[in-house]
Amino acid sequence: MPGDVARPQGELFASNNTATITDPADARLQDPLDDFSVQVSAMTVQNLALPVRSTRVDGVYWSQDNNRMTYERSRAFELACVDGDDLYSIGEQVGRRFGQESVLTFEYLPAGDTRVNAVAVEVPGVDRVRFHDVLLTDPAARAALSGGSVTEDGWLILIADVKDIGIARRLVDAAGGRWQDVAIQYG
């Protein structure tokens, strides 16, 4: 519905963690990030955007700068009343405020939109440790995707450049997901 102001128009993936966590059983990965969620939601409102939903996710990220893989408790924020520039600006602010190497933003676009240059791939049935191990052994996927997030109920979320969809597919298959179960959002 075009008039629905609460309809998400983009996502922001962020954390307040600055530590390198290599143990998937590390207690810091149990943090619900509730205070962080409130702080980021307040930042979005200050930017005249509407925080619709915040979901805890377990991130697995490769830092090209630091040449290391880390687990990270993160949140995926769905935002309304935003466009790509707004998302980028909010992401930059969140990154500075919480000392993050990067904050991932994704603007939802219709499939045929000429601005589409990325996809969000979501697939059920992926374990974060298996995803970590597969990503660690795939240098091309690390370079192209830098990581991904796994929801608490086992949905892998990958944001990929359109040209890297084949790499995303290979990673999904290797991590135990089934490409035929993938949901794709364009952005």
Backbone as a chain_set.jsonl record, in Angstrom:
{"seq": "MPGDVARPQGELFASNNTATITDPADARLQDPLDDFSVQVSAMTVQNLALPVRSTRVDGVYWSQDNNRMTYERSRAFELACVDGDDLYSIGEQVGRRFGQESVLTFEYLPAGDTRVNAVAVEVPGVDRVRFHDVLLTDPAARAALSGGSVTEDGWLILIADVKDIGIARRLVDAAGGRWQDVAIQYG", "coords": {"N": [[0.845, -1.164, 0.0], [0.776, 2.134, -0.986], [0.459, 4.341, 0.766], [1.226, 3.467, 3.248], [2.99, 4.235, 5.916], [4.493, 2.749, 7.65], [5.642, 0.734, 6.249], [8.49, -1.085, 5.591], [11.352, 0.257, 3.923], [13.935, -0.206, 3.689], [16.945, -1.737, 5.018], [19.201, -1.931, 7.779], [22.179, -3.211, 8.912], [23.841, -3.757, 11.857], [26.173, -3.49, 14.631], [27.3, -3.13, 18.036], [29.61, -4.157, 18.792], [33.121, -4.343, 19.107], [35.076, -6.131, 19.432], [37.129, -8.936, 18.468], [35.725, -11.941, 17.942], [36.188, -15.271, 18.092], [35.288, -17.679, 18.999], [32.453, -19.609, 18.773], [30.903, -20.127, 20.992], [31.214, -18.07, 22.723], [30.271, -15.989, 25.398], [29.515, -13.35, 24.916], [28.115, -13.408, 22.591], [25.577, -13.938, 23.272], [24.322, -11.663, 24.037], [21.456, -9.692, 24.001], [21.352, -7.208, 22.849], [19.563, -5.134, 23.432], [19.643, -2.481, 24.527], [21.306, -1.3, 22.625], [19.631, -1.534, 20.396], [17.603, 0.271, 21.089], [19.097, 2.644, 21.138], [20.002, 2.89, 18.454], [17.537, 2.98, 17.164], [16.598, 5.418, 18.168], [18.45, 7.114, 16.959], [17.695, 6.793, 14.289], [15.163, 7.947, 14.289], [15.862, 10.575, 14.909], [16.87, 11.246, 12.48], [14.669, 11.53, 11.008], [13.541, 9.161, 10.148], [11.705, 6.079, 10.302], [11.866, 3.585, 12.65], [10.978, 0.319, 12.141], [11.202, -2.39, 12.835], [13.393, -4.452, 14.745], [15.698, -6.973, 14.614], [17.444, -9.584, 16.22], [20.502, -10.923, 15.104], [23.02, -13.297, 14.222], [26.065, -12.459, 13.239], [28.6, -13.192, 10.838], [31.647, -12.211, 9.913], [34.124, -11.136, 7.616], [37.045, -9.364, 7.829], [38.676, -7.496, 5.603], [40.62, -5.566, 5.906], [41.791, -6.246, 8.367], [42.357, -8.885, 7.992], [40.907, -11.119, 9.083], [38.447, -13.311, 10.548], [35.339, -12.96, 12.2], [32.88, -13.668, 14.714], [29.786, -12.114, 15.432], [27.414, -10.561, 17.422], [24.6, -9.053, 16.235], [22.252, -6.634, 14.937], [19.458, -6.477, 12.786], [17.921, -3.874, 11.345], [14.824, -2.82, 10.265], [13.681, -0.201, 8.319], [11.483, 2.553, 7.754], [10.224, 5.288, 5.747], [12.526, 6.174, 4.46], [15.215, 6.64, 2.082], [17.807, 5.58, -0.193], [19.953, 7.405, 0.241], [19.326, 8.386, 2.796], [19.517, 6.012, 4.305], [22.245, 5.435, 3.992], [23.392, 7.67, 5.264], [22.428, 7.369, 7.909], [23.591, 4.897, 8.486], [26.332, 5.604, 8.39], [26.438, 7.326, 10.612], [25.765, 5.563, 12.708], [27.925, 3.797, 12.501], [30.116, 5.486, 13.157], [29.382, 6.268, 15.78], [29.429, 3.851, 17.2], [31.907, 2.783, 16.716], [32.404, 1.126, 14.45], [33.796, -0.868, 11.829], [32.371, -1.172, 9.504], [28.98, -0.574, 8.466], [26.23, -2.148, 7.239], [23.962, -1.283, 4.711], [20.794, -1.516, 3.039], [18.681, -0.749, 0.501], [15.356, -1.342, -0.339], [14.19, -2.194, -3.525], [12.095, -2.295, -6.484], [12.104, -5.223, -8.591], [12.605, -4.651, -11.37], [13.731, -2.134, -11.373], [15.927, 0.409, -12.483], [17.989, 1.149, -10.833], [18.767, -1.047, -9.379], [21.331, -2.859, -7.962], [22.12, -4.736, -6.244], [21.382, -7.652, -4.235], [19.362, -9.095, -1.68], [19.656, -12.075, -0.192], [17.849, -14.621, 1.227], [17.667, -17.545, 3.102], [16.418, -20.557, 4.546], [17.538, -22.887, 7.118], [20.3, -22.835, 7.761], [23.199, -23.123, 9.654], [25.045, -21.063, 11.874], [27.724, -21.614, 12.576], [28.528, -23.504, 10.699], [28.192, -21.911, 8.411], [30.137, -19.959, 8.942], [32.485, -21.569, 8.837], [32.448, -22.431, 6.158], [32.577, -19.984, 4.784], [35.068, -19.112, 5.671], [36.778, -20.821, 4.311], [36.535, -20.066, 1.687], [37.938, -17.977, -0.272], [37.135, -16.292, -2.441], [34.417, -15.821, -1.94], [34.612, -14.575, 0.554], [35.933, -12.198, -0.206], [34.064, -11.076, -1.985], [31.577, -10.964, -0.592], [31.992, -10.515, 2.135], [30.724, -11.479, 4.41], [27.891, -12.54, 6.382], [24.609, -12.89, 7.848], [22.895, -14.771, 10.344], [19.731, -15.622, 11.37], [18.038, -16.142, 14.531], [16.395, -18.317, 14.159], [17.612, -19.754, 12.165], [17.811, -18.687, 9.507], [19.709, -17.73, 6.834], [21.098, -14.663, 5.851], [22.228, -12.94, 3.164], [23.852, -10.23, 1.666], [24.454, -9.215, -1.516], [26.323, -8.093, -4.356], [24.784, -7.734, -7.519], [26.254, -8.935, -9.578], [27.556, -10.895, -8.184], [25.892, -12.989, -7.584], [26.138, -15.666, -8.275], [28.282, -16.487, -6.675], [27.073, -16.153, -4.187], [25.117, -18.116, -4.396], [26.694, -20.451, -4.539], [27.842, -20.35, -1.984], [25.569, -20.542, -0.317], [24.699, -23.15, -0.979], [26.957, -24.664, -0.142], [26.884, -24.134, 2.569], [24.776, -25.566, 3.463], [22.223, -24.722, 2.859], [19.32, -24.601, 0.679], [19.121, -23.693, -2.584], [16.718, -23.551, -3.995], [14.952, -22.788, -2.045], [15.38, -20.161, -1.574], [14.679, -16.738, -0.898], [14.539, -13.722, -2.628], [15.356, -10.332, -2.471], [15.444, -7.247, -4.127], [17.778, -4.55, -4.483]], "CA": [[0.0, 0.0, 0.0], [1.663, 3.286, -1.103], [0.33, 5.264, 1.884], [1.596, 2.802, 4.496], [4.268, 4.805, 6.357], [5.246, 1.764, 8.423], [6.177, -0.302, 5.358], [9.945, -0.914, 5.496], [11.922, 0.594, 2.625], [15.335, -0.573, 3.705], [17.489, -2.387, 6.211], [20.518, -1.535, 8.255], [22.753, -4.277, 9.73], [24.862, -3.1, 12.67], [26.51, -4.012, 15.952], [28.111, -2.249, 18.865], [30.784, -4.955, 19.154], [34.394, -4.009, 18.457], [36.012, -7.211, 19.734], [37.199, -10.066, 17.553], [35.212, -13.13, 18.634], [36.441, -16.438, 17.248], [34.643, -18.843, 19.608], [31.004, -19.488, 18.624], [30.264, -20.278, 22.302], [31.55, -16.89, 23.525], [29.09, -15.457, 26.085], [29.115, -12.057, 24.336], [27.197, -13.673, 21.483], [24.233, -14.099, 23.84], [23.804, -10.332, 24.343], [20.296, -9.389, 23.169], [21.555, -5.88, 22.252], [18.347, -4.345, 23.598], [20.011, -1.064, 24.661], [21.802, -0.905, 21.307], [18.465, -1.382, 19.544], [16.949, 1.526, 21.467], [19.963, 3.756, 20.731], [19.964, 3.017, 16.997], [16.188, 3.431, 16.817], [16.559, 6.853, 18.458], [19.229, 7.778, 15.906], [16.919, 6.812, 13.05], [14.1, 8.942, 14.47], [16.504, 11.887, 14.797], [17.083, 11.46, 11.05], [13.321, 11.551, 10.427], [13.196, 7.838, 9.627], [10.86, 5.325, 11.226], [12.3, 2.201, 12.899], [9.806, -0.557, 12.107], [11.49, -3.652, 13.525], [14.799, -4.76, 14.977], [15.82, -8.417, 14.828], [18.795, -10.062, 16.556], [21.108, -11.862, 14.169], [24.409, -13.66, 14.477], [26.852, -12.137, 12.066], [29.91, -13.768, 10.579], [32.223, -11.194, 9.045], [35.531, -11.158, 7.238], [37.63, -8.033, 7.703], [39.779, -7.461, 4.638], [41.657, -4.713, 6.496], [42.474, -6.937, 9.461], [42.621, -10.253, 7.571], [40.425, -12.037, 10.116], [37.023, -13.634, 10.594], [34.803, -12.793, 13.544], [31.456, -13.791, 14.993], [29.339, -10.85, 15.983], [25.976, -10.406, 17.676], [24.202, -7.843, 15.519], [20.814, -6.426, 14.753], [18.968, -6.042, 11.48], [16.889, -2.863, 11.564], [14.002, -2.473, 9.122], [13.354, 1.215, 8.45], [10.53, 3.159, 6.827], [10.397, 6.734, 5.504], [13.939, 6.376, 4.101], [15.68, 6.259, 0.755], [19.193, 5.124, -0.145], [20.814, 8.423, 0.861], [19.024, 8.391, 4.229], [20.096, 4.795, 4.882], [23.693, 5.603, 4.023], [23.697, 8.658, 6.297], [22.19, 6.752, 9.221], [24.636, 3.888, 8.647], [27.58, 6.305, 8.724], [26.327, 7.809, 11.989], [25.833, 4.395, 13.593], [29.305, 3.317, 12.448], [30.964, 6.393, 13.96], [28.968, 6.248, 17.191], [29.752, 2.571, 17.836], [33.258, 2.369, 16.348], [32.32, -0.012, 13.539], [34.529, -0.842, 10.562], [31.356, -0.941, 8.479], [27.571, -0.817, 8.744], [25.644, -2.515, 5.957], [22.625, -0.775, 4.441], [20.183, -2.106, 1.855], [17.413, -0.113, 0.135], [14.488, -2.214, -1.122], [13.784, -1.653, -4.824], [11.392, -3.273, -7.318], [13.017, -6.046, -9.404], [12.97, -4.054, -12.645], [14.238, -0.767, -11.195], [17.252, 0.586, -13.103], [18.997, 1.359, -9.783], [19.104, -2.317, -8.725], [22.722, -3.29, -8.119], [22.401, -5.707, -5.19], [20.29, -8.526, -3.807], [19.361, -9.69, -0.345], [19.314, -13.48, -0.339], [17.482, -15.223, 2.508], [17.408, -18.974, 2.933], [16.351, -21.249, 5.83], [18.274, -24.126, 7.33], [21.751, -22.654, 7.798], [23.799, -22.974, 10.974], [26.06, -19.997, 11.809], [29.081, -22.174, 12.646], [28.809, -24.078, 9.374], [28.37, -20.785, 7.504], [31.469, -19.417, 9.275], [33.531, -22.461, 8.341], [32.409, -22.408, 4.69], [33.072, -18.672, 4.357], [36.495, -19.065, 5.975], [37.534, -21.599, 3.326], [36.213, -19.611, 0.333], [38.475, -16.619, -0.421], [36.353, -15.476, -3.38], [33.197, -15.408, -1.234], [35.013, -13.575, 1.57], [36.235, -10.942, -0.884], [32.867, -10.522, -2.618], [30.433, -10.785, 0.301], [32.494, -10.097, 3.455], [30.065, -12.153, 5.525], [26.441, -12.68, 6.336], [23.95, -12.972, 9.15], [21.996, -15.898, 10.528], [18.726, -15.313, 12.38], [17.976, -17.137, 15.604], [15.706, -19.521, 13.697], [18.378, -20.425, 11.125], [17.74, -18.105, 8.162], [20.906, -17.02, 6.398], [20.852, -13.44, 5.085], [23.411, -12.469, 2.453], [23.697, -9.085, 0.781], [25.457, -9.426, -2.564], [26.246, -7.353, -5.61], [24.094, -8.545, -8.519], [27.241, -9.731, -10.325], [28.075, -11.95, -7.313], [24.824, -13.913, -7.201], [26.67, -17.031, -8.404], [29.069, -16.742, -5.47], [26.1, -16.318, -3.107], [24.492, -19.44, -4.575], [27.687, -21.467, -4.146], [27.987, -20.276, -0.527], [24.334, -21.091, 0.254], [24.743, -24.605, -1.147], [28.019, -25.22, 0.694], [26.535, -23.957, 3.984], [23.667, -26.449, 3.811], [20.944, -24.196, 2.419], [18.847, -25.088, -0.614], [18.864, -22.524, -3.418], [15.307, -23.501, -4.381], [14.204, -22.194, -0.932], [15.857, -18.782, -1.412], [13.856, -15.559, -1.193], [15.445, -12.655, -3.067], [14.874, -8.938, -2.479], [16.353, -6.423, -4.927], [18.113, -3.254, -3.88]], "C": [[0.898, 1.237, 0.0], [1.6, 4.218, 0.098], [0.754, 4.687, 3.216], [2.968, 3.281, 4.956], [5.11, 3.809, 7.143], [5.797, 0.637, 7.556], [7.679, -0.094, 5.207], [10.401, -0.65, 4.06], [13.404, 0.273, 2.56], [15.722, -1.217, 5.011], [18.873, -1.854, 6.507], [20.994, -2.667, 9.169], [23.91, -3.678, 10.523], [25.042, -3.81, 14.002], [27.223, -2.93, 16.737], [29.394, -2.956, 19.304], [32.021, -4.471, 18.396], [35.449, -5.09, 18.695], [36.019, -8.237, 18.605], [36.796, -11.307, 18.343], [35.373, -14.316, 17.699], [35.763, -17.705, 17.765], [33.127, -18.696, 19.491], [30.244, -19.657, 19.936], [30.552, -19.089, 23.222], [30.27, -16.274, 24.1], [28.62, -14.123, 25.506], [28.139, -12.23, 23.183], [25.765, -13.923, 21.959], [23.575, -12.757, 24.158], [22.613, -10.023, 23.438], [20.386, -8.028, 22.463], [20.308, -5.005, 22.342], [18.654, -2.853, 23.713], [20.516, -0.514, 23.332], [20.631, -0.656, 20.361], [17.756, -0.057, 19.823], [17.772, 2.722, 20.981], [19.93, 3.967, 19.213], [18.584, 3.485, 16.544], [16.042, 4.928, 17.071], [17.326, 7.637, 17.396], [18.436, 7.854, 14.604], [15.807, 7.853, 13.135], [14.674, 10.355, 14.356], [16.777, 12.247, 13.337], [15.763, 11.416, 10.269], [12.966, 10.261, 9.693], [12.419, 7.094, 10.713], [11.414, 3.913, 11.419], [11.062, 1.307, 13.017], [10.032, -1.796, 12.961], [12.997, -3.796, 13.669], [14.893, -6.232, 15.362], [17.26, -8.767, 15.184], [19.257, -11.056, 15.505], [22.536, -12.152, 14.622], [25.182, -13.43, 13.203], [28.155, -12.907, 12.033], [30.537, -12.851, 9.542], [33.711, -11.398, 8.83], [35.993, -9.72, 7.103], [38.815, -8.117, 6.764], [40.95, -6.67, 5.228], [42.482, -5.444, 7.543], [42.785, -8.398, 9.159], [42.186, -11.268, 8.635], [38.905, -12.19, 10.025], [36.562, -13.458, 12.036], [33.312, -13.122, 13.567], [31.039, -12.476, 15.634], [27.833, -10.889, 16.208], [25.598, -9.057, 17.092], [22.693, -7.701, 15.554], [20.557, -5.986, 13.323], [17.789, -5.115, 11.761], [16.134, -2.634, 10.261], [13.508, -1.051, 9.345], [12.37, 1.655, 7.379], [10.82, 4.651, 6.731], [11.859, 7.068, 5.216], [14.147, 6.076, 2.625], [17.152, 5.863, 0.903], [20.128, 6.112, 0.529], [20.603, 8.481, 2.368], [19.672, 7.187, 4.918], [21.606, 4.938, 5.038], [24.099, 6.561, 5.143], [23.521, 8.079, 7.699], [23.258, 5.695, 9.495], [25.973, 4.495, 9.031], [27.566, 6.781, 10.179], [26.438, 6.668, 12.99], [27.268, 3.866, 13.648], [30.237, 4.173, 13.291], [30.657, 6.269, 15.449], [29.439, 4.978, 17.902], [31.091, 1.993, 17.386], [33.311, 1.181, 15.406], [33.148, 0.194, 12.278], [33.573, -0.591, 9.405], [29.977, -1.217, 9.048], [26.929, -1.053, 7.382], [24.238, -1.934, 5.833], [22.121, -1.371, 3.137], [18.831, -1.455, 1.63], [16.607, -1.077, -0.721], [14.064, -1.497, -2.407], [12.998, -2.712, -5.585], [12.384, -3.982, -8.245], [13.457, -5.371, -10.693], [13.554, -2.656, -12.558], [15.658, -0.657, -11.757], [18.357, 0.803, -12.068], [19.425, 0.07, -9.092], [20.554, -2.673, -9.022], [23.105, -4.347, -7.085], [21.161, -6.555, -4.93], [20.485, -8.897, -2.344], [18.836, -11.109, -0.541], [19.02, -14.019, 1.051], [17.104, -16.671, 2.273], [17.39, -19.652, 4.312], [17.329, -22.418, 5.904], [19.783, -24.011, 7.36], [22.204, -22.379, 9.231], [24.938, -21.961, 10.899], [27.486, -20.541, 11.85], [29.454, -22.784, 11.297], [29.024, -22.964, 8.352], [29.747, -20.158, 7.709], [32.562, -20.254, 8.626], [33.604, -22.467, 6.812], [32.978, -21.085, 4.177], [34.585, -18.568, 4.566], [37.332, -19.77, 4.914], [37.304, -21.151, 1.881], [36.686, -18.164, 0.142], [37.679, -15.731, -1.372], [35.078, -14.97, -2.72], [33.521, -14.373, -0.161], [35.244, -12.221, 0.92], [34.974, -10.287, -1.434], [31.784, -10.138, -1.612], [30.805, -10.268, 1.683], [31.812, -10.784, 4.63], [28.583, -12.267, 5.296], [25.907, -12.779, 7.743], [23.026, -14.172, 9.169], [21.035, -15.534, 11.656], [18.702, -16.418, 13.426], [17.251, -18.409, 15.187], [16.334, -20.109, 12.426], [18.222, -19.927, 9.704], [19.03, -17.348, 7.894], [20.486, -15.825, 5.569], [22.184, -13.002, 4.488], [23.033, -11.256, 1.622], [24.829, -9.194, -0.235], [25.232, -8.47, -3.723], [25.576, -8.279, -6.621], [25.077, -9.443, -9.269], [27.791, -10.9, -9.502], [27.012, -12.961, -6.898], [25.272, -15.371, -7.328], [27.503, -17.419, -7.197], [28.133, -16.965, -4.291], [25.45, -17.7, -3.187], [25.445, -20.549, -4.131], [27.822, -21.514, -2.625], [26.763, -20.859, 0.183], [24.366, -22.611, 0.187], [25.774, -25.242, -0.217], [27.684, -25.14, 2.18], [25.32, -24.789, 4.396], [22.293, -25.913, 3.47], [20.572, -24.786, 1.071], [18.447, -23.885, -1.448], [17.396, -22.424, -3.828], [14.434, -22.912, -3.274], [14.528, -20.728, -0.716], [14.745, -17.777, -1.726], [14.832, -14.434, -1.54], [14.699, -11.326, -3.057], [15.891, -8.125, -3.256], [16.584, -5.08, -4.265], [19.258, -2.594, -4.57]], "O": [[1.716, 1.383, 0.908], [2.61, 4.84, 0.427], [0.648, 5.371, 4.234], [3.991, 2.808, 4.463], [6.317, 4.002, 7.29], [6.364, -0.321, 8.081], [8.108, 0.962, 4.742], [9.899, -1.254, 3.112], [14.05, 0.451, 1.528], [14.955, -1.246, 5.973], [19.604, -1.399, 5.626], [20.286, -3.043, 10.103], [24.855, -3.149, 9.937], [24.207, -4.603, 14.438], [27.692, -1.94, 16.174], [30.169, -2.416, 20.094], [31.966, -4.222, 17.192], [36.578, -4.979, 18.218], [35.035, -8.386, 17.881], [37.464, -11.673, 19.309], [34.76, -14.359, 16.633], [35.676, -18.698, 17.042], [32.561, -17.756, 20.049], [29.05, -19.36, 19.99], [30.164, -19.111, 24.39], [29.299, -16.064, 23.373], [27.436, -13.8, 25.599], [27.415, -11.297, 22.837], [24.854, -14.098, 21.149], [22.397, -12.716, 24.511], [22.748, -10.087, 22.216], [19.583, -7.735, 21.578], [20.027, -4.225, 21.432], [17.996, -2.039, 23.064], [20.188, 0.612, 22.958], [20.634, 0.319, 19.609], [17.359, 0.649, 18.895], [17.216, 3.697, 20.473], [19.839, 5.102, 18.747], [18.479, 4.304, 15.631], [15.425, 5.632, 16.271], [16.889, 8.71, 16.983], [18.496, 8.859, 13.895], [15.541, 8.56, 12.163], [14.042, 11.235, 13.772], [16.901, 13.425, 13.0], [15.748, 11.283, 9.045], [12.189, 10.269, 8.739], [12.478, 7.448, 11.89], [11.437, 3.124, 10.474], [10.212, 1.516, 13.882], [9.153, -2.203, 13.721], [13.769, -3.329, 12.832], [14.251, -6.68, 16.311], [18.193, -8.303, 14.529], [18.496, -11.921, 15.073], [23.164, -11.35, 15.314], [24.979, -14.122, 12.205], [28.735, -13.229, 13.07], [30.029, -12.722, 8.428], [34.448, -11.779, 9.739], [35.405, -8.941, 6.352], [39.834, -8.73, 7.084], [42.111, -7.046, 5.073], [43.701, -5.292, 7.61], [43.407, -9.08, 9.974], [42.953, -12.143, 9.039], [38.195, -11.329, 9.506], [37.296, -13.765, 12.975], [32.587, -12.896, 12.599], [31.837, -11.81, 16.293], [27.069, -11.21, 15.298], [26.207, -8.038, 17.417], [21.972, -8.526, 16.115], [21.329, -5.23, 12.733], [16.786, -5.527, 12.344], [16.746, -2.288, 9.251], [12.985, -0.724, 10.41], [12.42, 1.188, 6.241], [11.568, 5.204, 7.538], [12.373, 8.096, 5.658], [13.366, 5.357, 2.002], [17.673, 5.82, 2.017], [21.0, 5.716, 1.303], [21.559, 8.609, 3.133], [20.292, 7.32, 5.973], [22.17, 4.607, 6.08], [25.044, 6.29, 5.883], [24.367, 8.279, 8.57], [23.773, 5.607, 10.61], [26.673, 3.968, 9.897], [28.563, 6.654, 10.889], [27.126, 6.791, 14.004], [27.766, 3.527, 14.721], [31.053, 3.65, 14.051], [31.565, 6.176, 16.275], [29.806, 5.025, 19.076], [31.377, 0.826, 17.653], [34.176, 0.317, 15.549], [33.194, 1.294, 11.727], [33.908, 0.107, 8.448], [29.823, -1.994, 9.99], [27.076, -0.234, 6.475], [23.42, -2.076, 6.742], [22.903, -1.691, 2.243], [17.931, -1.584, 2.46], [17.111, -1.581, -1.724], [13.634, -0.344, -2.376], [13.204, -3.905, -5.364], [13.393, -3.396, -8.636], [14.618, -5.518, -11.075], [13.845, -2.051, -13.589], [16.49, -1.535, -11.527], [19.537, 0.657, -12.388], [20.361, 0.089, -8.292], [20.957, -2.775, -10.181], [24.248, -4.801, -7.039], [20.053, -6.22, -5.348], [21.606, -8.997, -1.845], [17.712, -11.31, -0.999], [19.845, -13.891, 1.956], [16.329, -16.99, 1.372], [18.24, -19.363, 5.153], [17.868, -22.87, 4.894], [20.485, -24.966, 7.027], [21.658, -21.516, 9.92], [25.723, -21.995, 9.952], [28.373, -19.973, 11.212], [30.571, -22.597, 10.813], [29.928, -23.051, 7.521], [30.443, -19.86, 6.738], [33.45, -19.727, 7.955], [34.693, -22.504, 6.239], [33.774, -21.073, 3.238], [35.294, -18.002, 3.734], [38.464, -19.368, 4.644], [37.815, -21.776, 0.951], [35.919, -17.229, 0.37], [37.56, -14.53, -1.13], [34.694, -13.816, -2.916], [32.783, -13.402, 0.01], [34.796, -11.2, 1.443], [34.83, -9.067, -1.358], [31.143, -9.098, -1.763], [29.978, -9.632, 2.336], [32.295, -10.673, 5.757], [28.084, -12.115, 4.181], [26.664, -12.754, 8.713], [22.447, -14.546, 8.148], [21.461, -15.182, 12.756], [19.273, -17.491, 13.23], [17.459, -19.465, 15.783], [15.687, -20.862, 11.698], [18.481, -20.682, 8.767], [19.395, -16.438, 8.637], [19.628, -15.937, 4.693], [23.143, -12.73, 5.209], [22.003, -11.258, 0.949], [26.004, -9.258, 0.127], [24.102, -8.09, -4.028], [25.785, -9.491, -6.577], [24.758, -10.595, -9.562], [28.424, -11.799, -10.056], [27.221, -13.715, -5.948], [24.824, -16.22, -6.557], [27.438, -18.561, -6.742], [28.362, -17.861, -3.479], [25.259, -18.367, -2.17], [25.042, -21.476, -3.429], [27.906, -22.596, -2.043], [26.902, -21.585, 1.167], [24.093, -23.286, 1.179], [25.488, -26.252, 0.425], [28.139, -25.971, 2.966], [24.885, -24.726, 5.546], [21.29, -26.567, 3.754], [21.403, -25.396, 0.399], [17.542, -23.139, -1.073], [16.881, -21.318, -3.991], [13.281, -22.566, -3.532], [14.016, -20.11, 0.217], [13.983, -17.94, -2.679], [15.822, -14.219, -0.841], [13.581, -11.209, -3.557], [17.094, -8.301, -3.06], [15.712, -4.542, -3.582], [19.663, -1.498, -4.184]]}, "num_chains": 1, "name": "protein.A"}
